[in-house]
Amino acid sequence: MKLIQVTDLHLVNPGEMLVGLDPLARLDACIADINHNHADADLVVFSGDLSDRGEAIAYETLKRRLATLVPPHRLMIGNHDDRAVFLETFPKAADENGFIQTHLDMPHGRVLLLDTVEQGQVEGRLCATRLEWLDERLGEAEGRPAYVFTHHPPFDIHMPTLDVLKLMDHAALYDVLTSHGTVRHIFSGHVHRPVGGSWRGIPVSTVRGTNHQSALVFSGDYRTSMEPPAYAVIIVSEDSVVVHHHDFLQGAIA
Ligand SMILES: [Fe+2]
């Protein structure tokens, strides 16, 4: 099973720059690269911060671009998104409670995309309704492996300016996940960095955004970085989950 993770698009008005970069041109390059190299992917997950300011123009532009993406895809939202505005363009993306959450049954298990946004806050939240939804979806999987995507990581990456903005309800998430014991990996966005490791025994990873990155600094103020954009190619087999980071502007394959 091949999954692609694309994250933190931060789209603005078409043609507008963001921190000196063109988010839409980079999304276009990302989609072209996926279509060229990974048209066989089972799923492309866009793990939030689709827009920078939650504006309708960003979602309308994204919808037009997604029409050119060959593999199937699903969208998540992040703290820079506006759930209500997003739903005006993607009305079918909401679950029965109005959250942007979904699950997909794939060859190697169940993929779960969580909505960790508390509108108006930068840090992540999972309310009782969303945790109950997750608990039910994991229960339905009846022991099959589960792969969880969150915008906000539930773990520290030891960069203090980002750690204070992680998923605050991490303990409750851990309780739900471990009550089923089937989660093989958590894939997160939000931090604009390539990070891998484990959190309380659960493998985790994050990936760079398609526009700007976070500088690797372990103290002091937050700093933006001009490291290249990337997406993740995730290969899931019976006995492994492997995450490749692909710098799509620099790593073009002829
Ligand atoms: Fe972001």
mmCIF file of N, CA and C in Angstrom, residues 64-183:
data_model
loop_
_atom_site.group_PDB
_atom_site.id
_atom_site.type_symbol
_atom_site.label_atom_id
_atom_site.label_comp_id
_atom_site.label_asym_id
_atom_site.label_seq_id
_atom_site.Cartn_x
_atom_site.Cartn_y
_atom_site.Cartn_z
ATOM 1 N N ARG A 64 -9.786 23.337 -7.713
ATOM 2 C CA ARG A 64 -9.461 23.274 -9.144
ATOM 3 C C ARG A 64 -8.164 22.491 -9.376
ATOM 4 N N ARG A 65 -7.184 22.700 -8.529
ATOM 5 C CA ARG A 65 -5.918 21.981 -8.696
ATOM 6 C C ARG A 65 -6.084 20.491 -8.414
ATOM 7 N N LEU A 66 -6.898 20.150 -7.440
ATOM 8 C CA LEU A 66 -7.083 18.737 -7.100
ATOM 9 C C LEU A 66 -7.732 17.959 -8.242
ATOM 10 N N ALA A 67 -8.435 18.661 -9.107
ATOM 11 C CA ALA A 67 -9.043 17.995 -10.268
ATOM 12 C C ALA A 67 -7.971 17.434 -11.197
ATOM 13 N N THR A 68 -6.726 17.912 -11.054
ATOM 14 C CA THR A 68 -5.626 17.427 -11.902
ATOM 15 C C THR A 68 -4.803 16.336 -11.221
ATOM 16 N N LEU A 69 -5.086 16.059 -9.965
ATOM 17 C CA LEU A 69 -4.314 15.044 -9.225
ATOM 18 C C LEU A 69 -4.840 13.658 -9.584
ATOM 19 N N VAL A 70 -3.958 12.780 -10.033
ATOM 20 C CA VAL A 70 -4.396 11.465 -10.520
ATOM 21 C C VAL A 70 -4.828 10.515 -9.401
ATOM 22 N N PRO A 71 -4.003 10.274 -8.375
ATOM 23 C CA PRO A 71 -4.439 9.322 -7.336
ATOM 24 C C PRO A 71 -5.602 9.892 -6.522
ATOM 25 N N PRO A 72 -6.349 9.014 -5.851
ATOM 26 C CA PRO A 72 -7.422 9.510 -4.964
ATOM 27 C C PRO A 72 -6.836 10.308 -3.804
ATOM 28 N N HIS A 73 -7.613 11.218 -3.262
ATOM 29 C CA HIS A 73 -7.098 12.061 -2.183
ATOM 30 C C HIS A 73 -8.173 12.325 -1.144
ATOM 31 N N ARG A 74 -7.726 12.758 0.024
ATOM 32 C CA ARG A 74 -8.608 13.222 1.086
ATOM 33 C C ARG A 74 -7.976 14.458 1.718
ATOM 34 N N LEU A 75 -8.800 15.339 2.229
ATOM 35 C CA LEU A 75 -8.345 16.592 2.822
ATOM 36 C C LEU A 75 -8.571 16.614 4.327
ATOM 37 N N MET A 76 -7.610 17.201 5.024
ATOM 38 C CA MET A 76 -7.757 17.490 6.455
ATOM 39 C C MET A 76 -7.591 19.002 6.633
ATOM 40 N N ILE A 77 -7.977 19.506 7.794
ATOM 41 C CA ILE A 77 -7.764 20.927 8.065
ATOM 42 C C ILE A 77 -6.760 21.105 9.208
ATOM 43 N N GLY A 78 -6.155 22.308 9.239
ATOM 44 C CA GLY A 78 -5.217 22.672 10.295
ATOM 45 C C GLY A 78 -5.633 23.986 10.932
ATOM 46 N N ASN A 79 -4.800 24.479 11.819
ATOM 47 C CA ASN A 79 -5.149 25.678 12.579
ATOM 48 C C ASN A 79 -5.239 26.925 11.715
ATOM 49 N N HIS A 80 -4.595 26.922 10.549
ATOM 50 C CA HIS A 80 -4.717 28.068 9.642
ATOM 51 C C HIS A 80 -5.989 28.011 8.809
ATOM 52 N N ASP A 81 -6.708 26.901 8.870
ATOM 53 C CA ASP A 81 -7.930 26.760 8.081
ATOM 54 C C ASP A 81 -9.136 27.245 8.856
ATOM 55 N N ASP A 82 -10.197 27.518 8.103
ATOM 56 C CA ASP A 82 -11.484 27.882 8.689
ATOM 57 C C ASP A 82 -12.478 26.801 8.284
ATOM 58 N N ARG A 83 -12.932 26.039 9.268
ATOM 59 C CA ARG A 83 -13.759 24.867 8.966
ATOM 60 C C ARG A 83 -15.011 25.250 8.173
ATOM 61 N N ALA A 84 -15.683 26.309 8.590
ATOM 62 C CA ALA A 84 -16.938 26.703 7.925
ATOM 63 C C ALA A 84 -16.683 27.160 6.490
ATOM 64 N N VAL A 85 -15.640 27.935 6.293
ATOM 65 C CA VAL A 85 -15.323 28.414 4.942
ATOM 66 C C VAL A 85 -14.881 27.235 4.069
ATOM 67 N N PHE A 86 -14.083 26.357 4.629
ATOM 68 C CA PHE A 86 -13.644 25.151 3.919
ATOM 69 C C PHE A 86 -14.853 24.338 3.435
ATOM 70 N N LEU A 87 -15.836 24.210 4.307
ATOM 71 C CA LEU A 87 -17.000 23.382 3.973
ATOM 72 C C LEU A 87 -17.876 24.006 2.889
ATOM 73 N N GLU A 88 -17.741 25.297 2.685
ATOM 74 C CA GLU A 88 -18.486 25.922 1.582
ATOM 75 C C GLU A 88 -18.000 25.379 0.239
ATOM 76 N N THR A 89 -16.711 25.067 0.164
ATOM 77 C CA THR A 89 -16.144 24.526 -1.075
ATOM 78 C C THR A 89 -16.145 23.003 -1.090
ATOM 79 N N PHE A 90 -15.989 22.400 0.091
ATOM 80 C CA PHE A 90 -15.933 20.938 0.196
ATOM 81 C C PHE A 90 -17.016 20.442 1.160
ATOM 82 N N PRO A 91 -18.281 20.611 0.815
ATOM 83 C CA PRO A 91 -19.361 20.310 1.767
ATOM 84 C C PRO A 91 -19.464 18.840 2.158
ATOM 85 N N LYS A 92 -18.932 17.946 1.359
ATOM 86 C CA LYS A 92 -19.048 16.515 1.673
ATOM 87 C C LYS A 92 -17.933 16.030 2.598
ATOM 88 N N ALA A 93 -17.034 16.940 2.990
ATOM 89 C CA ALA A 93 -15.875 16.519 3.783
ATOM 90 C C ALA A 93 -16.193 16.339 5.265
ATOM 91 N N ALA A 94 -17.362 16.806 5.712
ATOM 92 C CA ALA A 94 -17.678 16.753 7.143
ATOM 93 C C ALA A 94 -18.225 15.384 7.539
ATOM 94 N N ASP A 95 -17.934 14.979 8.757
ATOM 95 C CA ASP A 95 -18.549 13.761 9.284
ATOM 96 C C ASP A 95 -19.917 14.116 9.861
ATOM 97 N N GLU A 96 -20.563 13.162 10.508
ATOM 98 C CA GLU A 96 -21.925 13.370 11.001
ATOM 99 C C GLU A 96 -22.006 14.448 12.086
ATOM 100 N N ASN A 97 -20.856 14.793 12.675
ATOM 101 C CA ASN A 97 -20.821 15.821 13.716
ATOM 102 C C ASN A 97 -20.291 17.160 13.213
ATOM 103 N N GLY A 98 -19.994 17.241 11.922
ATOM 104 C CA GLY A 98 -19.508 18.497 11.358
ATOM 105 C C GLY A 98 -18.005 18.651 11.369
ATOM 106 N N PHE A 99 -17.292 17.630 11.830
ATOM 107 C CA PHE A 99 -15.822 17.699 11.823
ATOM 108 C C PHE A 99 -15.274 17.124 10.522
ATOM 109 N N ILE A 100 -14.067 17.554 10.171
ATOM 110 C CA ILE A 100 -13.444 17.102 8.925
ATOM 111 C C ILE A 100 -12.656 15.834 9.245
ATOM 112 N N GLN A 101 -13.366 14.778 9.444
ATOM 113 C CA GLN A 101 -12.760 13.503 9.811
ATOM 114 C C GLN A 101 -13.307 12.425 8.886
ATOM 115 N N THR A 102 -12.487 11.428 8.610
ATOM 116 C CA THR A 102 -12.986 10.314 7.803
ATOM 117 C C THR A 102 -12.123 9.086 8.041
ATOM 118 N N HIS A 103 -12.600 7.963 7.559
ATOM 119 C CA HIS A 103 -11.812 6.745 7.604
ATOM 120 C C HIS A 103 -11.913 6.045 6.261
ATOM 121 N N LEU A 104 -10.863 5.308 5.923
ATOM 122 C CA LEU A 104 -10.848 4.545 4.673
ATOM 123 C C LEU A 104 -10.313 3.152 4.977
ATOM 124 N N ASP A 105 -10.995 2.162 4.489
ATOM 125 C CA ASP A 105 -10.511 0.792 4.634
ATOM 126 C C ASP A 105 -9.671 0.448 3.417
ATOM 127 N N MET A 106 -8.391 0.164 3.696
ATOM 128 C CA MET A 106 -7.390 -0.046 2.656
ATOM 129 C C MET A 106 -6.873 -1.478 2.759
ATOM 130 N N PRO A 107 -6.059 -1.900 1.786
ATOM 131 C CA PRO A 107 -5.576 -3.289 1.791
ATOM 132 C C PRO A 107 -4.861 -3.702 3.081
ATOM 133 N N HIS A 108 -4.148 -2.772 3.717
ATOM 134 C CA HIS A 108 -3.386 -3.138 4.899
ATOM 135 C C HIS A 108 -3.982 -2.588 6.182
ATOM 136 N N GLY A 109 -5.221 -2.192 6.156
ATOM 137 C CA GLY A 109 -5.850 -1.739 7.384
ATOM 138 C C GLY A 109 -6.671 -0.487 7.189
ATOM 139 N N ARG A 110 -7.035 0.118 8.308
ATOM 140 C CA ARG A 110 -7.917 1.282 8.288
ATOM 141 C C ARG A 110 -7.118 2.568 8.455
ATOM 142 N N VAL A 111 -7.314 3.518 7.564
ATOM 143 C CA VAL A 111 -6.673 4.832 7.635
ATOM 144 C C VAL A 111 -7.670 5.805 8.246
ATOM 145 N N LEU A 112 -7.227 6.520 9.275
ATOM 146 C CA LEU A 112 -8.097 7.458 9.986
ATOM 147 C C LEU A 112 -7.515 8.858 9.913
ATOM 148 N N LEU A 113 -8.305 9.796 9.468
ATOM 149 C CA LEU A 113 -7.889 11.198 9.370
ATOM 150 C C LEU A 113 -8.664 11.986 10.419
ATOM 151 N N LEU A 114 -7.948 12.581 11.377
ATOM 152 C CA LEU A 114 -8.598 13.263 12.498
ATOM 153 C C LEU A 114 -8.608 14.772 12.302
ATOM 154 N N ASP A 115 -9.619 15.392 12.833
ATOM 155 C CA ASP A 115 -9.754 16.858 12.846
ATOM 156 C C ASP A 115 -9.326 17.338 14.222
ATOM 157 N N THR A 116 -8.138 17.957 14.308
ATOM 158 C CA THR A 116 -7.599 18.404 15.602
ATOM 159 C C THR A 116 -7.719 19.915 15.787
ATOM 160 N N VAL A 117 -8.578 20.537 15.009
ATOM 161 C CA VAL A 117 -8.688 22.005 15.036
ATOM 162 C C VAL A 117 -9.727 22.468 16.048
ATOM 163 N N GLU A 118 -9.322 23.405 16.886
ATOM 164 C CA GLU A 118 -10.249 24.154 17.731
ATOM 165 C C GLU A 118 -10.247 25.563 17.157
ATOM 166 N N GLN A 119 -11.314 25.905 16.453
ATOM 167 C CA GLN A 119 -11.307 27.145 15.673
ATOM 168 C C GLN A 119 -10.914 28.350 16.526
ATOM 169 N N GLY A 120 -9.968 29.126 16.026
ATOM 170 C CA GLY A 120 -9.494 30.311 16.757
ATOM 171 C C GLY A 120 -8.267 30.047 17.605
ATOM 172 N N GLN A 121 -7.877 28.788 17.747
ATOM 173 C CA GLN A 121 -6.687 28.449 18.522
ATOM 174 C C GLN A 121 -5.617 27.878 17.598
ATOM 175 N N VAL A 122 -4.370 28.088 17.979
ATOM 176 C CA VAL A 122 -3.266 27.554 17.180
ATOM 177 C C VAL A 122 -2.960 26.117 17.604
ATOM 178 N N GLU A 123 -3.033 25.842 18.901
ATOM 179 C CA GLU A 123 -2.766 24.491 19.370
ATOM 180 C C GLU A 123 -3.924 23.562 19.006
ATOM 181 N N GLY A 124 -3.659 22.263 19.063
ATOM 182 C CA GLY A 124 -4.661 21.301 18.656
ATOM 183 C C GLY A 124 -5.512 20.782 19.797
ATOM 184 N N ARG A 125 -6.720 20.356 19.447
ATOM 185 C CA ARG A 125 -7.663 19.809 20.436
ATOM 186 C C ARG A 125 -8.396 18.620 19.844
ATOM 187 N N LEU A 126 -8.773 17.697 20.692
ATOM 188 C CA LEU A 126 -9.687 16.619 20.329
ATOM 189 C C LEU A 126 -10.744 16.562 21.422
ATOM 190 N N CYS A 127 -11.953 17.022 21.124
ATOM 191 C CA CYS A 127 -13.031 17.031 22.114
ATOM 192 C C CYS A 127 -13.574 15.612 22.308
ATOM 193 N N ALA A 128 -14.477 15.470 23.267
ATOM 194 C CA ALA A 128 -15.051 14.159 23.573
ATOM 195 C C ALA A 128 -15.761 13.565 22.366
ATOM 196 N N THR A 129 -16.418 14.409 21.581
ATOM 197 C CA THR A 129 -17.137 13.914 20.396
ATOM 198 C C THR A 129 -16.172 13.288 19.401
ATOM 199 N N ARG A 130 -15.057 13.942 19.168
ATOM 200 C CA ARG A 130 -14.087 13.422 18.205
ATOM 201 C C ARG A 130 -13.378 12.174 18.735
ATOM 202 N N LEU A 131 -13.086 12.169 20.027
ATOM 203 C CA LEU A 131 -12.453 10.983 20.611
ATOM 204 C C LEU A 131 -13.397 9.786 20.565
ATOM 205 N N GLU A 132 -14.681 10.044 20.775
ATOM 206 C CA GLU A 132 -15.672 8.967 20.708
ATOM 207 C C GLU A 132 -15.771 8.430 19.282
ATOM 208 N N TRP A 133 -15.731 9.342 18.321
ATOM 209 C CA TRP A 133 -15.740 8.935 16.900
ATOM 210 C C TRP A 133 -14.552 8.030 16.607
ATOM 211 N N LEU A 134 -13.376 8.430 17.084
ATOM 212 C CA LEU A 134 -12.172 7.630 16.864
ATOM 213 C C LEU A 134 -12.304 6.260 17.523
ATOM 214 N N ASP A 135 -12.802 6.259 18.746
ATOM 215 C CA ASP A 135 -12.970 5.000 19.476
ATOM 216 C C ASP A 135 -13.896 4.050 18.707
ATOM 217 N N GLU A 136 -14.970 4.589 18.174
ATOM 218 C CA GLU A 136 -15.924 3.760 17.423
ATOM 219 C C GLU A 136 -15.309 3.245 16.128
ATOM 220 N N ARG A 137 -14.575 4.106 15.422
ATOM 221 C CA ARG A 137 -13.992 3.685 14.145
ATOM 222 C C ARG A 137 -12.907 2.614 14.376
ATOM 223 N N LEU A 138 -12.143 2.751 15.459
ATOM 224 C CA LEU A 138 -11.129 1.741 15.761
ATOM 225 C C LEU A 138 -11.803 0.433 16.161
ATOM 226 N N GLY A 139 -12.898 0.541 16.880
ATOM 227 C CA GLY A 139 -13.628 -0.661 17.281
ATOM 228 C C GLY A 139 -14.175 -1.410 16.078
ATOM 229 N N GLU A 140 -14.684 -0.682 15.117
ATOM 230 C CA GLU A 140 -15.219 -1.305 13.893
ATOM 231 C C GLU A 140 -14.146 -2.083 13.131
ATOM 232 N N ALA A 141 -12.898 -1.625 13.252
ATOM 233 C CA ALA A 141 -11.807 -2.257 12.501
ATOM 234 C C ALA A 141 -11.509 -3.662 13.016
ATOM 235 N N GLU A 142 -12.012 -3.979 14.206
ATOM 236 C CA GLU A 142 -11.936 -5.342 14.754
ATOM 237 C C GLU A 142 -10.535 -5.935 14.685
ATOM 238 N N GLY A 143 -9.576 -5.163 15.154
ATOM 239 C CA GLY A 143 -8.216 -5.683 15.263
ATOM 240 C C GLY A 143 -7.347 -5.492 14.039
ATOM 241 N N ARG A 144 -7.902 -4.970 12.955
ATOM 242 C CA ARG A 144 -7.066 -4.705 11.778
ATOM 243 C C ARG A 144 -6.140 -3.520 12.088
ATOM 244 N N PRO A 145 -4.984 -3.461 11.446
ATOM 245 C CA PRO A 145 -4.066 -2.346 11.704
ATOM 246 C C PRO A 145 -4.713 -0.997 11.374
ATOM 247 N N ALA A 146 -4.305 0.023 12.127
ATOM 248 C CA ALA A 146 -4.825 1.377 11.900
ATOM 249 C C ALA A 146 -3.658 2.337 11.715
ATOM 250 N N TYR A 147 -3.870 3.309 10.847
ATOM 251 C CA TYR A 147 -2.871 4.339 10.530
ATOM 252 C C TYR A 147 -3.570 5.674 10.723
ATOM 253 N N VAL A 148 -3.034 6.509 11.604
ATOM 254 C CA VAL A 148 -3.729 7.721 12.029
ATOM 255 C C VAL A 148 -2.995 8.959 11.518
ATOM 256 N N PHE A 149 -3.730 9.860 10.913
ATOM 257 C CA PHE A 149 -3.196 11.152 10.489
ATOM 258 C C PHE A 149 -3.790 12.247 11.369
ATOM 259 N N THR A 150 -2.929 13.147 11.873
ATOM 260 C CA THR A 150 -3.380 14.307 12.634
ATOM 261 C C THR A 150 -2.658 15.538 12.084
ATOM 262 N N HIS A 151 -3.323 16.689 12.087
ATOM 263 C CA HIS A 151 -2.561 17.898 11.741
ATOM 264 C C HIS A 151 -1.555 18.195 12.849
ATOM 265 N N HIS A 152 -2.059 18.345 14.076
ATOM 266 C CA HIS A 152 -1.176 18.641 15.208
ATOM 267 C C HIS A 152 -0.565 17.348 15.738
ATOM 268 N N PRO A 153 0.761 17.276 15.841
ATOM 269 C CA PRO A 153 1.350 16.083 16.460
ATOM 270 C C PRO A 153 1.011 16.030 17.951
ATOM 271 N N PRO A 154 0.796 14.837 18.486
ATOM 272 C CA PRO A 154 0.502 14.724 19.923
ATOM 273 C C PRO A 154 1.763 14.681 20.784
ATOM 274 N N PHE A 155 2.926 14.827 20.162
ATOM 275 C CA PHE A 155 4.190 14.649 20.874
ATOM 276 C C PHE A 155 5.068 15.890 20.721
ATOM 277 N N ASP A 156 6.002 16.074 21.667
ATOM 278 C CA ASP A 156 7.002 17.143 21.569
ATOM 279 C C ASP A 156 8.052 16.783 20.524
ATOM 280 N N ILE A 157 8.507 17.794 19.772
ATOM 281 C CA ILE A 157 9.685 17.580 18.914
ATOM 282 C C ILE A 157 10.896 18.315 19.500
ATOM 283 N N HIS A 158 10.714 18.827 20.730
ATOM 284 C CA HIS A 158 11.793 19.481 21.479
ATOM 285 C C HIS A 158 12.240 20.787 20.841
ATOM 286 N N MET A 159 11.320 21.405 20.148
ATOM 287 C CA MET A 159 11.467 22.790 19.697
ATOM 288 C C MET A 159 10.367 23.558 20.439
ATOM 289 N N PRO A 160 10.742 24.288 21.508
ATOM 290 C CA PRO A 160 9.730 24.828 22.431
ATOM 291 C C PRO A 160 8.647 25.673 21.770
ATOM 292 N N THR A 161 8.991 26.447 20.738
ATOM 293 C CA THR A 161 7.971 27.301 20.128
ATOM 294 C C THR A 161 6.902 26.476 19.410
ATOM 295 N N LEU A 162 7.229 25.264 19.025
ATOM 296 C CA LEU A 162 6.251 24.387 18.378
ATOM 297 C C LEU A 162 5.595 23.444 19.380
ATOM 298 N N ASP A 163 6.339 23.025 20.377
ATOM 299 C CA ASP A 163 5.779 22.072 21.343
ATOM 300 C C ASP A 163 4.580 22.651 22.098
ATOM 301 N N VAL A 164 4.574 23.957 22.326
ATOM 302 C CA VAL A 164 3.436 24.567 23.047
ATOM 303 C C VAL A 164 2.189 24.624 22.162
ATOM 304 N N LEU A 165 2.351 24.303 20.875
ATOM 305 C CA LEU A 165 1.235 24.363 19.929
ATOM 306 C C LEU A 165 0.841 22.976 19.422
ATOM 307 N N LYS A 166 1.234 21.942 20.135
ATOM 308 C CA LYS A 166 0.937 20.577 19.681
ATOM 309 C C LYS A 166 -0.517 20.221 20.011
ATOM 310 N N LEU A 167 -0.855 18.959 19.853
ATOM 311 C CA LEU A 167 -2.184 18.477 20.231
ATOM 312 C C LEU A 167 -2.247 18.379 21.757
ATOM 313 N N MET A 168 -3.062 19.229 22.361
ATOM 314 C CA MET A 168 -3.093 19.306 23.820
ATOM 315 C C MET A 168 -3.768 18.097 24.467
ATOM 316 N N ASP A 169 -4.665 17.465 23.752
ATOM 317 C CA ASP A 169 -5.390 16.325 24.320
ATOM 318 C C ASP A 169 -4.679 15.010 23.991
ATOM 319 N N HIS A 170 -3.353 15.050 24.067
ATOM 320 C CA HIS A 170 -2.561 13.879 23.695
ATOM 321 C C HIS A 170 -2.785 12.699 24.617
ATOM 322 N N ALA A 171 -3.005 12.966 25.897
ATOM 323 C CA ALA A 171 -3.196 11.856 26.839
ATOM 324 C C ALA A 171 -4.495 11.108 26.529
ATOM 325 N N ALA A 172 -5.536 11.866 26.219
ATOM 326 C CA ALA A 172 -6.818 11.233 25.886
ATOM 327 C C ALA A 172 -6.702 10.458 24.574
ATOM 328 N N LEU A 173 -5.971 11.017 23.620
ATOM 329 C CA LEU A 173 -5.764 10.302 22.357
ATOM 330 C C LEU A 173 -5.023 8.994 22.611
ATOM 331 N N TYR A 174 -3.984 9.059 23.424
ATOM 332 C CA TYR A 174 -3.203 7.858 23.722
ATOM 333 C C TYR A 174 -4.083 6.774 24.355
ATOM 334 N N ASP A 175 -4.958 7.198 25.272
ATOM 335 C CA ASP A 175 -5.832 6.226 25.936
ATOM 336 C C ASP A 175 -6.728 5.518 24.930
ATOM 337 N N VAL A 176 -7.292 6.274 23.997
ATOM 338 C CA VAL A 176 -8.175 5.659 22.994
ATOM 339 C C VAL A 176 -7.373 4.719 22.092
ATOM 340 N N LEU A 177 -6.228 5.194 21.635
ATOM 341 C CA LEU A 177 -5.425 4.380 20.718
ATOM 342 C C LEU A 177 -4.977 3.082 21.380
ATOM 343 N N THR A 178 -4.508 3.171 22.600
ATOM 344 C CA THR A 178 -3.968 1.972 23.249
ATOM 345 C C THR A 178 -5.068 1.045 23.747
ATOM 346 N N SER A 179 -6.279 1.552 23.894
ATOM 347 C CA SER A 179 -7.379 0.660 24.301
ATOM 348 C C SER A 179 -7.691 -0.334 23.186
ATOM 349 N N HIS A 180 -7.311 0.005 21.964
ATOM 350 C CA HIS A 180 -7.511 -0.926 20.848
ATOM 351 C C HIS A 180 -6.204 -1.620 20.455
ATOM 352 N N GLY A 181 -5.094 -0.921 20.622
ATOM 353 C CA GLY A 181 -3.787 -1.543 20.393
ATOM 354 C C GLY A 181 -3.477 -1.879 18.951
ATOM 355 N N THR A 182 -4.120 -1.213 18.023
ATOM 356 C CA THR A 182 -3.946 -1.576 16.613
ATOM 357 C C THR A 182 -3.237 -0.506 15.798
ATOM 358 N N VAL A 183 -2.898 0.629 16.409
ATOM 359 C CA VAL A 183 -2.311 1.729 15.641
ATOM 360 C C VAL A 183 -0.850 1.438 15.342
#
